[in-house]
Coordinates of C-alpha atoms in Angstrom, one line a residue:
M1 CA -42.1 -52.4 19.6
S2 CA -40.9 -50.9 16.3
R3 CA -37.2 -49.9 15.9
A4 CA -38.3 -46.3 15.2
L5 CA -40.2 -46.1 18.4
R6 CA -37.3 -47.6 20.3
I7 CA -35.0 -45.0 18.9
L8 CA -37.5 -42.2 19.8
L9 CA -37.7 -43.5 23.3
A10 CA -33.9 -43.7 23.5
A11 CA -33.7 -40.0 22.5
I12 CA -36.1 -39.1 25.3
L13 CA -34.0 -41.1 27.7
L14 CA -30.8 -39.3 26.6
L15 CA -32.5 -36.0 27.4
G16 CA -33.2 -37.2 30.9
G17 CA -36.8 -38.2 30.7
V18 CA -36.2 -41.7 32.1
L19 CA -39.1 -42.4 34.3
S20 CA -41.0 -39.6 35.9
L21 CA -40.3 -39.9 39.5
S22 CA -41.7 -37.9 42.5
A23 CA -39.6 -36.1 45.0
A24 CA -40.6 -38.6 47.6
E25 CA -39.4 -41.6 45.5
N26 CA -36.1 -39.8 44.8
A27 CA -35.4 -38.8 48.4
P28 CA -34.2 -42.1 49.8
L29 CA -31.4 -42.4 47.2
A30 CA -30.2 -38.9 48.2
R31 CA -30.6 -39.4 51.9
G32 CA -27.6 -37.9 53.7
T33 CA -26.0 -36.8 50.4
A34 CA -28.3 -34.1 49.1
I35 CA -31.2 -31.9 50.2
I36 CA -34.0 -32.0 47.7
D37 CA -37.0 -31.5 49.9
P38 CA -39.0 -28.7 48.3
D39 CA -40.6 -27.5 51.5
L40 CA -37.3 -27.2 53.3
L41 CA -35.6 -25.5 50.4
K42 CA -38.4 -23.0 50.1
K43 CA -38.2 -22.2 53.8
L44 CA -34.4 -21.7 53.6
D45 CA -34.7 -19.5 50.5
Q46 CA -37.5 -17.3 51.8
S47 CA -35.8 -16.8 55.1
D48 CA -32.7 -15.6 53.2
A49 CA -30.6 -17.9 55.4
L50 CA -28.7 -19.4 52.5
S51 CA -29.1 -16.8 49.8
I52 CA -26.0 -16.1 47.7
S53 CA -25.7 -12.5 49.1
R54 CA -26.1 -13.7 52.7
L55 CA -23.3 -16.3 52.3
L56 CA -20.9 -13.9 50.6
E57 CA -21.7 -10.9 52.8
P58 CA -22.8 -12.3 56.2
E59 CA -22.8 -8.8 57.7
R60 CA -25.5 -7.6 55.2
N61 CA -28.5 -6.2 57.2
A62 CA -31.2 -6.8 54.6
T63 CA -33.4 -9.9 55.1
V64 CA -34.7 -10.0 51.5
P65 CA -32.7 -11.8 48.8
L66 CA -31.3 -9.6 46.1
T67 CA -32.6 -9.5 42.5
S68 CA -30.1 -10.8 40.0
G69 CA -29.5 -7.2 38.9
Q70 CA -28.7 -6.1 42.4
L71 CA -26.6 -9.2 43.1
F72 CA -24.1 -8.6 40.4
A73 CA -24.1 -4.8 40.9
S74 CA -23.7 -4.7 44.6
L75 CA -21.4 -7.6 45.4
P76 CA -17.9 -6.7 44.2
Q77 CA -16.9 -10.4 44.6
L78 CA -18.9 -11.2 41.5
K79 CA -17.8 -8.3 39.2
E80 CA -15.8 -10.4 36.8
I81 CA -18.6 -13.0 36.2
L82 CA -20.9 -11.2 33.8
P83 CA -18.1 -9.7 31.6
A84 CA -16.6 -13.2 31.2
I85 CA -20.0 -14.7 30.3
D86 CA -20.6 -11.9 27.7
T87 CA -17.2 -12.7 26.1
E88 CA -18.3 -16.3 25.7
F89 CA -21.6 -15.3 24.2
D90 CA -19.9 -13.0 21.7
R91 CA -17.5 -15.8 20.7
Y92 CA -20.3 -18.3 20.4
I93 CA -22.3 -15.9 18.2
A94 CA -19.3 -15.2 16.0
Q95 CA -18.5 -18.9 15.5
H96 CA -22.1 -19.6 14.6
K97 CA -22.3 -16.8 12.0
Q98 CA -19.1 -18.1 10.5
S99 CA -20.1 -21.7 10.4
V100 CA -23.7 -21.3 9.4
P101 CA -24.1 -17.9 7.8
S102 CA -27.6 -18.7 6.5
E103 CA -29.1 -19.1 10.0
T104 CA -30.1 -16.1 12.0
I105 CA -29.2 -16.0 15.7
G106 CA -30.5 -13.8 18.5
V107 CA -32.9 -13.4 21.4
G108 CA -36.5 -14.4 20.6
D109 CA -38.7 -16.7 18.6
G110 CA -38.0 -14.9 15.4
F111 CA -34.5 -16.3 15.1
D112 CA -33.4 -19.7 13.8
V113 CA -31.1 -20.1 16.8
Q114 CA -32.6 -18.6 19.9
L115 CA -30.2 -17.2 22.5
F116 CA -30.6 -17.0 26.2
D117 CA -31.5 -13.4 27.1
R118 CA -28.6 -12.0 29.0
F119 CA -30.7 -9.1 30.2
S120 CA -32.2 -11.6 32.7
L121 CA -29.0 -11.4 34.7
K122 CA -29.3 -7.7 35.1
S123 CA -33.1 -7.6 35.7
A124 CA -35.1 -6.3 38.7
S125 CA -37.6 -9.1 38.1
T126 CA -35.3 -12.1 38.3
R127 CA -33.4 -13.7 41.1
F128 CA -31.6 -16.9 42.0
V129 CA -33.6 -19.3 44.2
L130 CA -32.2 -22.1 46.2
A131 CA -32.9 -25.3 44.3
G132 CA -30.8 -27.9 46.1
I133 CA -27.9 -28.5 48.5
V134 CA -25.5 -31.3 47.5
N135 CA -22.8 -32.9 49.6
R136 CA -19.7 -33.7 47.5
M137 CA -17.3 -35.1 50.1
D138 CA -16.7 -37.7 47.5
R139 CA -14.4 -35.1 46.0
A140 CA -12.1 -34.9 49.0
Y141 CA -9.3 -36.4 46.9
V142 CA -9.0 -33.0 45.3
S143 CA -8.3 -31.3 48.7
E144 CA -8.2 -33.6 51.7
E145 CA -7.8 -30.6 54.1
S146 CA -11.3 -29.3 53.2
C147 CA -12.9 -32.8 53.2
G148 CA -14.4 -32.2 49.8
E149 CA -17.2 -29.7 49.0
I150 CA -20.8 -28.6 49.7
R151 CA -22.6 -27.2 46.7
L152 CA -25.5 -24.8 47.0
I153 CA -27.3 -24.8 43.7
Y154 CA -29.4 -21.8 42.7
R155 CA -31.8 -21.6 39.8
L156 CA -32.6 -18.3 38.0
A157 CA -36.3 -17.4 38.1
R158 CA -38.4 -14.6 36.8
F159 CA -41.1 -13.2 39.0
G160 CA -44.1 -11.1 37.9
P161 CA -47.7 -10.1 38.5
G162 CA -50.3 -12.9 38.2
P163 CA -54.0 -13.1 37.9
D164 CA -56.3 -11.9 40.7
G165 CA -53.5 -9.7 42.2
G166 CA -51.2 -12.7 42.8
S167 CA -47.8 -13.4 41.4
T168 CA -46.2 -15.8 39.0
A169 CA -42.7 -17.4 38.9
T170 CA -41.0 -19.0 35.9
R171 CA -37.7 -20.8 36.1
L172 CA -35.1 -19.9 33.6
P173 CA -32.5 -22.3 32.1
M174 CA -29.5 -21.3 34.3
T175 CA -27.9 -22.6 37.4
F176 CA -25.5 -20.8 39.7
N177 CA -23.5 -23.1 42.0
L178 CA -21.8 -21.6 45.0
V179 CA -19.2 -24.3 45.9
M180 CA -18.1 -24.2 49.6
K181 CA -15.5 -26.3 51.3
A182 CA -17.0 -29.0 53.4
R183 CA -15.1 -27.6 56.4
D184 CA -12.7 -24.9 57.4
A185 CA -9.6 -26.6 58.8
R186 CA -9.4 -23.9 61.5
Q187 CA -13.0 -24.5 62.6
T188 CA -13.6 -25.9 66.1
D189 CA -16.5 -27.4 68.0
A190 CA -18.0 -26.1 71.3
S191 CA -15.1 -27.8 73.2
G192 CA -12.4 -26.2 71.1
K193 CA -11.5 -29.3 69.2
A194 CA -10.9 -29.2 65.5
I195 CA -13.9 -30.4 63.5
T196 CA -12.8 -33.5 61.6
C197 CA -14.0 -34.9 58.2
A198 CA -15.6 -37.8 60.2
E199 CA -17.7 -35.3 62.2
V200 CA -18.8 -33.4 59.1
A201 CA -19.8 -36.7 57.4
R202 CA -21.8 -37.8 60.5
R203 CA -23.7 -34.6 60.6
W204 CA -24.7 -35.1 56.9
L205 CA -25.6 -38.7 57.4
D206 CA -27.8 -37.8 60.3
N207 CA -30.0 -35.6 58.1
G208 CA -28.1 -33.1 56.1
D209 CA -26.0 -30.5 57.8
W210 CA -27.7 -27.4 56.3
Q211 CA -27.8 -26.0 59.9
G212 CA -24.0 -26.0 59.9
L213 CA -24.0 -23.9 56.7
I214 CA -26.2 -21.3 58.4
R215 CA -24.0 -21.2 61.5
S216 CA -20.9 -20.7 59.3
R217 CA -22.3 -17.6 57.6
T218 CA -21.4 -15.5 60.6
G219 CA -17.7 -16.3 60.0
P220 CA -15.3 -15.1 57.3
Y221 CA -16.6 -16.6 54.1
D222 CA -13.1 -16.5 52.6
A223 CA -12.2 -19.6 54.5
M224 CA -15.1 -21.7 53.2
T225 CA -15.7 -20.4 49.7
D226 CA -14.0 -22.2 46.8
R227 CA -15.6 -21.2 43.5
V228 CA -18.7 -20.4 41.5
E229 CA -19.9 -22.6 38.6
T230 CA -22.4 -21.4 36.1
N231 CA -24.4 -23.4 33.5
I232 CA -26.6 -21.5 31.0
Q233 CA -28.7 -22.9 28.2
I234 CA -26.9 -20.6 25.8
S235 CA -29.2 -21.4 22.8
I236 CA -31.9 -23.7 21.4
A237 CA -32.4 -24.4 17.7
P238 CA -35.7 -26.0 16.7
K239 CA -35.6 -28.8 14.2
S240 CA -35.2 -27.4 10.7
A241 CA -34.2 -28.5 7.1
L242 CA -30.6 -27.9 8.2
H243 CA -30.5 -29.8 11.4
D244 CA -32.3 -31.7 14.1
F245 CA -33.3 -30.0 17.4
R246 CA -30.2 -28.7 19.2
S247 CA -29.7 -27.2 22.7
D248 CA -26.3 -25.9 23.8
Y249 CA -25.2 -25.3 27.4
L250 CA -22.4 -22.9 28.3
L251 CA -20.3 -24.0 31.3
K252 CA -18.0 -21.6 33.2
V253 CA -16.0 -21.7 36.5
F254 CA -14.8 -18.8 38.7
K255 CA -12.3 -19.6 41.5
Y256 CA -12.4 -17.4 44.6
D257 CA -9.2 -15.4 45.0
A258 CA -8.9 -14.4 48.7
A259 CA -6.2 -11.9 47.9
T260 CA -8.4 -9.8 45.6
K261 CA -11.7 -11.0 47.2
T262 CA -13.2 -11.7 43.8
F263 CA -14.2 -14.7 41.8
V264 CA -11.7 -15.1 38.9
E265 CA -12.3 -16.9 35.6
S266 CA -10.7 -20.3 35.8
T267 CA -10.1 -23.5 33.8
L268 CA -12.8 -26.2 34.1
E269 CA -11.6 -29.3 35.9
N270 CA -10.5 -31.9 33.4
Q271 CA -12.1 -30.0 30.5
I272 CA -9.6 -31.0 27.8
D273 CA -9.0 -28.2 25.4
R274 CA -9.3 -30.4 22.3
E275 CA -8.8 -27.8 19.6
R276 CA -5.7 -26.3 21.2
I277 CA -4.1 -29.7 21.9
L278 CA -4.8 -30.9 18.3
A279 CA -3.3 -27.7 16.9
D280 CA 0.0 -27.8 19.0
D281 CA 2.4 -30.6 18.3
A282 CA 4.4 -30.1 21.5
L283 CA 1.3 -29.8 23.6
R284 CA -0.3 -33.0 22.1
H285 CA 3.0 -34.9 22.7
D286 CA 3.2 -33.7 26.3
F287 CA -0.5 -34.5 27.0
K288 CA -0.2 -38.1 25.6
A289 CA 3.0 -38.8 27.6
W290 CA 1.4 -37.4 30.8
L291 CA -1.9 -39.2 30.5
L292 CA -0.4 -42.6 29.5
E293 CA 2.1 -42.6 32.4
P294 CA 1.0 -45.6 34.5
A295 CA 0.3 -43.7 37.7
N296 CA -1.8 -41.1 35.9
L297 CA -3.5 -43.7 33.8
R298 CA -4.5 -45.5 37.0
E299 CA -6.2 -42.3 38.3
F300 CA -7.8 -41.7 34.9
D301 CA -9.3 -45.2 35.1
R302 CA -10.7 -44.6 38.5
G303 CA -12.2 -41.2 37.6
T304 CA -10.0 -39.3 40.2
V305 CA -7.5 -37.9 37.7
L306 CA -6.6 -34.2 37.9
I307 CA -5.4 -33.1 34.5
P308 CA -2.9 -30.2 34.7
E309 CA -4.3 -26.7 33.8
K310 CA -2.1 -26.3 30.8
Y311 CA -4.2 -28.8 28.9
L312 CA -7.6 -27.4 29.9
A313 CA -10.1 -24.8 28.6
K314 CA -11.7 -21.9 30.4
A315 CA -15.2 -22.6 28.9
A316 CA -17.1 -25.5 27.5
V317 CA -20.3 -25.8 25.5
A318 CA -22.2 -29.1 26.1
L319 CA -24.1 -29.9 22.9
T320 CA -27.3 -31.9 23.3
P321 CA -28.6 -34.4 22.4
A322 CA -25.2 -35.9 21.7
G323 CA -26.4 -39.5 21.2
L324 CA -24.4 -42.7 21.7
D325 CA -22.3 -42.7 18.6
A326 CA -18.9 -41.0 18.5
S327 CA -19.4 -37.6 16.8
T328 CA -18.0 -34.0 16.7
L329 CA -20.6 -33.1 19.3
Q330 CA -18.5 -35.0 21.9
P331 CA -15.6 -33.1 23.5
E332 CA -12.9 -35.8 23.0
F333 CA -13.9 -36.5 19.3
G334 CA -10.8 -36.7 17.1
L335 CA -8.3 -37.4 20.0
V336 CA -8.5 -41.2 19.5
E337 CA -7.8 -43.2 16.4
G338 CA -10.9 -44.1 14.3
E339 CA -12.8 -40.8 15.0
G340 CA -12.4 -39.2 11.6
N341 CA -8.9 -37.7 12.4
S342 CA -6.0 -38.9 10.3
D343 CA -3.5 -37.7 13.0
P344 CA -5.1 -38.5 16.4
V345 CA -3.3 -37.9 19.7
F346 CA -3.8 -41.5 20.8
T347 CA -3.5 -44.5 18.5
D348 CA -4.9 -47.9 19.3
N349 CA -1.4 -49.1 19.8
D350 CA -0.7 -46.2 22.2
V351 CA -3.6 -47.2 24.4
V352 CA -3.0 -51.0 24.3
G353 CA 0.7 -50.5 25.0
A354 CA -0.1 -48.2 28.0
L355 CA -2.6 -50.8 29.4
K356 CA 0.0 -53.5 29.1
Q357 CA 2.7 -51.4 30.8
A358 CA 0.3 -50.6 33.7
A359 CA -0.5 -54.3 34.1
A360 CA 3.3 -55.1 34.1
R361 CA 3.6 -52.8 37.1
G362 CA 0.8 -54.5 38.9
I363 CA -1.8 -51.8 38.3
A364 CA -5.3 -53.3 37.8
M365 CA -7.7 -51.4 35.7
E366 CA -11.3 -51.1 37.1
N367 CA -13.0 -49.6 34.1
I368 CA -10.6 -49.1 31.1
R369 CA -9.8 -52.5 29.7
S370 CA -9.9 -51.6 26.0
V371 CA -9.5 -48.7 23.5
A372 CA -13.3 -48.1 23.6
G373 CA -13.1 -47.8 27.4
F374 CA -10.3 -45.3 27.2
Q375 CA -12.2 -43.3 24.6
R376 CA -15.4 -43.3 26.8
R377 CA -13.4 -42.2 29.9
L378 CA -11.7 -39.5 27.9
N379 CA -15.1 -38.1 27.1
D380 CA -16.9 -38.4 30.4
V381 CA -14.0 -37.1 32.5
T382 CA -14.6 -33.7 30.9
C383 CA -17.3 -31.4 32.3
S384 CA -19.2 -31.1 29.0
G385 CA -18.9 -34.8 28.2
C386 CA -20.3 -35.7 31.6
H387 CA -23.2 -33.2 31.2
Q388 CA -24.1 -34.9 27.9
T389 CA -24.4 -38.3 29.6
R390 CA -27.8 -39.3 31.0
G391 CA -28.4 -35.6 31.8
I392 CA -31.6 -33.6 31.7
G393 CA -30.5 -31.6 28.6
G394 CA -27.3 -30.0 29.8
F395 CA -28.0 -30.2 33.5
H396 CA -27.3 -32.9 36.1
F397 CA -29.1 -30.9 38.8
P398 CA -31.8 -28.6 37.4
G399 CA -33.0 -28.4 41.0
V400 CA -36.3 -28.7 42.8
D401 CA -39.1 -26.5 41.4
W402 CA -40.7 -25.5 44.7
L403 CA -42.0 -22.4 42.9
T404 CA -44.7 -24.7 41.4
E405 CA -47.9 -24.8 43.5
G406 CA -48.0 -28.0 45.5
A407 CA -44.4 -28.9 44.5
S408 CA -44.0 -31.4 47.3
N409 CA -46.9 -33.5 45.9
A410 CA -46.1 -32.9 42.2
T411 CA -44.3 -35.2 39.8
I412 CA -40.9 -33.6 39.5
V413 CA -37.4 -34.7 38.7
P414 CA -35.0 -32.5 40.5
A415 CA -31.9 -34.3 39.0
S416 CA -30.7 -36.6 36.3
P417 CA -30.4 -40.4 36.3
H418 CA -26.7 -39.9 36.5
F419 CA -27.1 -37.9 39.7
F420 CA -29.3 -40.4 41.4
G421 CA -27.4 -43.4 40.2
D422 CA -24.2 -42.0 41.8
Q423 CA -25.7 -41.3 45.3
L424 CA -25.0 -44.7 46.7
R425 CA -21.3 -44.3 45.9
R426 CA -21.3 -40.9 47.5
R427 CA -23.0 -42.2 50.6
D428 CA -20.5 -45.1 50.8
I429 CA -17.8 -42.4 51.0
L430 CA -19.6 -40.5 53.7
T431 CA -20.0 -43.7 55.7
A432 CA -16.3 -44.5 55.4
F433 CA -15.4 -41.0 56.6
A434 CA -17.8 -41.2 59.5
S435 CA -16.3 -44.5 60.7
G436 CA -12.7 -43.2 60.3
K437 CA -11.8 -45.3 57.3
R438 CA -10.1 -44.3 54.1
P439 CA -12.8 -43.9 51.5
D440 CA -12.6 -45.4 48.0
F441 CA -13.1 -42.3 45.8
S442 CA -13.1 -44.2 42.5
R443 CA -16.1 -44.0 40.2
G444 CA -17.3 -45.8 37.1
F445 CA -18.3 -44.4 33.8
A446 CA -20.9 -41.7 33.8
S447 CA -23.1 -43.8 31.5
R448 CA -23.7 -46.4 34.2
P449 CA -23.2 -46.5 38.0
Q450 CA -20.6 -48.8 39.5
T451 CA -21.8 -52.2 40.7
R452 CA -20.2 -51.9 44.2
G453 CA -22.8 -51.5 46.9
S454 CA -25.6 -51.2 44.4
A455 CA -28.2 -53.6 45.7
E456 CA -30.6 -50.6 46.0
L457 CA -30.2 -49.9 42.3
A458 CA -30.7 -53.4 41.1
G459 CA -33.6 -53.6 38.6
T460 CA -34.0 -49.8 38.5
E461 CA -33.6 -47.5 35.5
Y462 CA -30.4 -46.2 37.2
Q463 CA -28.5 -49.4 36.7
D464 CA -29.8 -52.4 34.8
G465 CA -33.5 -51.6 34.2
W466 CA -35.5 -49.8 31.6
G467 CA -33.3 -47.1 30.0
A468 CA -30.0 -48.4 31.4
H469 CA -27.0 -48.5 29.1
C470 CA -25.9 -52.0 28.2
S471 CA -23.2 -53.8 26.3
L472 CA -24.5 -55.0 22.9
Q473 CA -21.8 -57.7 22.7
N474 CA -23.6 -59.4 25.6
E475 CA -26.4 -60.1 23.2
G476 CA -24.2 -62.1 20.8
S477 CA -23.4 -59.2 18.4
G478 CA -19.6 -59.9 18.4
T479 CA -16.7 -60.2 20.7
A480 CA -17.4 -58.7 24.1
D481 CA -15.6 -55.5 24.9
K482 CA -13.9 -56.0 28.3
S483 CA -14.7 -52.5 29.4
F484 CA -18.4 -53.1 29.3
T485 CA -19.1 -56.8 29.9
S486 CA -20.7 -56.1 33.2
W487 CA -23.3 -53.8 31.6
T488 CA -26.3 -56.2 31.5
C489 CA -30.0 -55.8 31.7
A490 CA -32.5 -56.8 34.3
K491 CA -34.7 -59.9 33.9
G492 CA -37.4 -59.3 31.3
L493 CA -35.4 -56.7 29.4
T494 CA -33.1 -57.0 26.4
C495 CA -30.2 -54.9 25.2
Q496 CA -31.0 -53.3 21.8
A497 CA -29.1 -50.8 19.7
A498 CA -30.3 -47.2 19.9
A499 CA -27.7 -46.1 17.4
A500 CA -26.3 -47.9 14.3
S501 CA -22.6 -48.3 15.1
S502 CA -22.4 -47.9 18.9
R503 CA -21.0 -50.5 21.1
I504 CA -23.5 -49.4 23.8
G505 CA -27.3 -50.0 23.6
M506 CA -30.2 -49.6 26.0
C507 CA -32.3 -52.0 28.0
F508 CA -35.9 -52.3 26.5
I509 CA -38.8 -54.5 27.3
K510 CA -38.6 -57.7 25.3
T511 CA -40.9 -58.0 22.3
R512 CA -41.8 -61.0 20.1

């Protein structure tokens, strides 16, 4: 296999085209942790049982889901979402015109940079369809009282007349995630006892507790609703003389405010505001001191850190494909020494010193054992950095396309390799909850699943098979980096560079 072909294949893998898998093959990995069955999702969507409008207004009498135009116009809870998105679009357009004045930008094929058509969000021919339900009790460390989260993921779709009097449906590049608490602490079972995290976990492990979500719609949604997350492919730019193909994804979060009964623009969890931190000496000093404090560094290493809001941004744009090399496309670029910044927030000595200090206090690092590991975690702990890693473009869960005829038999990929590779860790946490044990909420790097409990992943593309990320140093290319020494390839595969200077390669079939 030629190097050019290997790099081409690596680029495809980075965009999520790992191996085309059917829904049936993916389902076992998501058993108990996600609902991705197209027939069930279609039934739930068409019955309006779990539509956005039904969940936010249980008393609504209509049995037909609202169009996107009706949804944002008739539900006062959502009134702040479209104006906030419009503001981000205006900012994005202004920044592009300033940085690349020679390129046109707008809606339609006639522009160099083609924008998402915001009219779709106010249209009578589009609506959000239920594309998946995901259990995130692995996030109970954020709020133990709520036992984590349940995410209802909706995909925007356009409906129109088809041939022979039928109809057509086209999915559009936007997801709308309604994030619910896994339980209401005041909720009781039939006997009057409080429903525990263990009970919620058991229901999901039995076969996915979507029935519980339907039952809860008759109660006050304020107690269960946490936030709305939106992900929009804000633009695509075909390959030109100025640049390679680019696709940008706008990420926003709106927390539910029970006092005003509206979703309010919020910071994104752990989305480091790089530009603001680099520009403010006091803020950069505070951020460095906070993150390198041993207790915080421990949580950072385990992937359970909660960075204070004063360091975070209210919007993020995930730029794809970002590649394996450190570059300005990645959200943390410039914060660590050696990334083209003469005055970084973190020097190599800062990181090495902090790791030594943590070790002196008896804190063992699970993932970050080097400056390169610190840098990688600083990137993948952010929303945009994680979405750039083994994603399908800028999405980790594009959702099941049950709108396609015969979707249950079609070759479809409802989620990214990162999503499926993480399901075993999430199921381990559900199992611990169900048995009354304290779960281990830690997670490895987004690039590669943790090895704990991963026998089901062995030899697959999700861990150490074709397309897996691997440590180039394991192939004799230099001193092994302690953060990545466990990243090996399955038998019959070899770790080869997909980028010139990256420490990380990909597993490929061996060639002579």
